[in-house]
């Protein structure tokens, strides 16, 4: 008998369940039952955006708010100058960032693609912002390689206000809707990252330190929905 | 664990018939606590009886894994305390044994299981009984000094005893009650654990006595004699000079005798 | 490395270790209470979440076989492979084979307790493959050649100076010759050293906090981001998991995640929570080409339907360790097992048997704080008692202790004998103590009197005094 059959058989034998197990489990899988969610997220959308921002800052992310994508390059430059960072960006080759007018800031050197060891600053879009804990939800895909979220020392996330939702469950719902809309119902991207602040460790003498392996700095540019 | 009904059943004249579960430690080491408990219960309007067939709640056997012995002792206690409105112990640990563990221990016993559940519903720790059931809000006692209250694990986590002793103690005239850091931490007693794993138990109680001493009390009080003997023994060995007493002694104003583990007055 | 038999000796040594003491005090003050409580206080729904988390795990276990099959099916649909192993030996051989298939020379590892359970590192090394721990704590103890001392904070017993010495010794080969002693600089140095390792590694091995049956996803939670670099950069991602990690849906995983970080580190949410589903997709720009999930049983399926089934709910948050008075005194190594503290005291005897581990369930004051803080409400004290019962039944307890319990229980069932015995005991203790109020040394009780006095009885038993005062007089 294979290990698989032995393990599953032993579990089945020890459970001693009746024959209705399959339908119960499959029904449970289809239902996406939600558990208790924090009441603090039950807010109007503008207040959820504020909550997102507050919670993100609490975990050492920084948040800048701009009105539209046109203002993103300026916000990036300000941030780079304030932190004395190089003006060379690796930007996710994703459609959501195609309309950012990088050329408006000629000092910025922008290349689009995956990150390598030499990239110090990455700019990525987000799938959603979760107000509950100031968490950014990011998915991998053809324009959003996962390494952009982890290799560079500074990670800049461009998050649309309309992408901010209350809870993680809201994020899952959107992800399922999006998969269904693009004909991939029921599938997941290779990677879904929930990012809550910059990388940290307290493994040396319980002293908290930012930037263990992932980004040392996480900067979120919250972009208003005024695309006029 | 089966649910435990709350079976408050006062007499028609309103008096409560209470069976006092003295506990083996009080019987052996600290009779004053038993008398203090009787005094407090009577003062709260209860009729108090002390069944002569009681010995111990069986916890040492239960915690050592001697389940059948613990079951036999549990049946004896259940029988001894049949018929009382309430069963009260001056110990969260022993009360917890009756209240939380007997139903589990005797759950497979068709005859004794239901009786154990009934007993569990009537079993209470002394101070919480005085406050929650008898509605006692003040005591006639005085003590000049600073006291630190030690929460026993069983009182805190099995019997829901936290505010009641504080409420009663702060009613003692002249007494200032101070909160102790890391109050929810165990003192390291744990019954036979304290002997079998002595070095660990001793280390745990050192942290506890340090925490207690850090608020500079004249006296440490608590509701469980096991913890108190552990704490008193450590403090005496270290020569801290802090007195240790069961809270019932203070509440009943019965503090003439030497504190736990302290020299008798004549020697001083 | 299994030294649970020597638990008592280990404990005595640990208590005498001043550096360990300092580290443990820091841990207790940092994590043991205040930090978790603050996180809990911020979330009024926390207790309801604990109930929900418990119910989800119970449900998942009640349908474990089916959810495992669904999980496997979804992994395969997304292009991955699921492997099943009964024993640590099978799992080691499988990992080796999966590494050799891609000619791996170095393997990066995220934090996984399963790898500790199967002794993976020495095994890979003996076959010429270099495993590199990337979680900073794991990396430190790998350099020190020690096992983890805490399931979520493996190097928590190490002081800053000890880490500085280790880095100074082991990082010379990378041209880092200066001994650093600032924690931040030490982290930076490890970051630089490990950065190259991620990129060079051929295989990345991680654990899994959860397996999601609905989607075939594996979930890891880290604060450093090491797990993500580990699983994204190499050609192959191997996930080491055990059957009970299964949860039905993404929503269920979410509920558990809400209690996990708050319990573990007092954070609202860990920095990186990552759901991985299959290998990289055809149009993905990065990610592993191979995705292999190993489900190792190692005795867990035996717990299903047993009195220890509740233990399968454990989400390895480590909060029972942080809140345990015994752990606070002796640290993790004294347990001599992969899993320490209260959860380890239940799990270890169930995985490797009681004969070598009987101390673990006995060395507890049963204070119940572990259960009080457990995010999935595992009745740990009840299971410790049950293991004690088993140990007694299997005659693993020394004869003296067995006799003591039996004799005492015999007396306690005979009230008249008990009264005589009580009178005698009080008399003896009074004779030893005199008027001093204490006994400084007591035969057979050195465990107590070695560090404490034993308070003397007041004089007579309560029952004698009561009878004399007029029995029945109310």
XYZ file of C-alpha atoms in Angstrom, chain A residues 202-203 206, chain B residues 182 184-186 207, chain C residues 23-37 111 149-157 223 260-267 316-329 331-332 335 340-344 367 369-370 373-375 380:
71
model
C 13.794 40.525 16.514
C 15.904 37.391 16.350
C 14.896 40.527 20.868
C 2.709 39.234 36.331
C -1.427 35.660 36.243
C 1.789 33.681 36.494
C 1.913 30.462 38.467
C 10.122 34.776 40.306
C 17.685 35.808 27.800
C 14.646 34.035 29.214
C 13.762 36.945 31.470
C 13.804 39.174 28.438
C 11.606 36.758 26.529
C 9.116 36.498 29.356
C 8.888 40.220 29.833
C 8.658 40.778 26.095
C 6.225 38.070 25.061
C 4.856 36.409 28.182
C 1.669 38.304 28.654
C 1.830 42.000 27.972
C 2.449 41.919 24.251
C -0.198 39.343 23.430
C -2.641 41.007 25.813
C 11.685 28.100 8.937
C 14.998 26.467 21.605
C 11.593 27.851 20.670
C 9.295 26.905 17.828
C 8.873 30.472 16.607
C 11.972 32.131 18.027
C 14.673 29.497 17.609
C 17.641 31.565 18.786
C 15.870 33.266 21.621
C 18.372 31.822 24.090
C 8.356 38.766 9.335
C -1.926 33.448 14.776
C 0.214 36.584 14.800
C -1.568 38.129 17.753
C -0.881 34.998 19.771
C 2.644 34.458 18.512
C 4.265 37.877 18.576
C 1.486 40.234 19.573
C 1.454 41.710 16.068
C 2.407 26.328 16.264
C 2.097 29.932 17.391
C 4.359 29.344 20.384
C 2.305 31.392 22.804
C 1.990 28.484 25.260
C 5.775 28.484 25.486
C 5.893 32.210 26.093
C 3.336 31.909 28.892
C 4.630 28.725 30.525
C 6.305 29.081 33.939
C 8.373 25.946 33.336
C 9.616 27.168 29.945
C 10.437 30.511 31.559
C 12.691 28.695 34.001
C 14.172 27.426 28.172
C 13.680 25.146 25.201
C 13.091 19.542 26.894
C 9.162 22.410 23.581
C 6.959 23.815 26.279
C 3.358 22.779 26.860
C 2.517 21.893 23.263
C 5.737 19.911 23.022
C -1.321 26.031 35.966
C -2.160 29.315 31.413
C -1.326 27.522 28.173
C -3.977 31.732 25.930
C -4.159 29.046 23.237
C -5.684 30.578 20.098
C -3.338 21.056 27.180
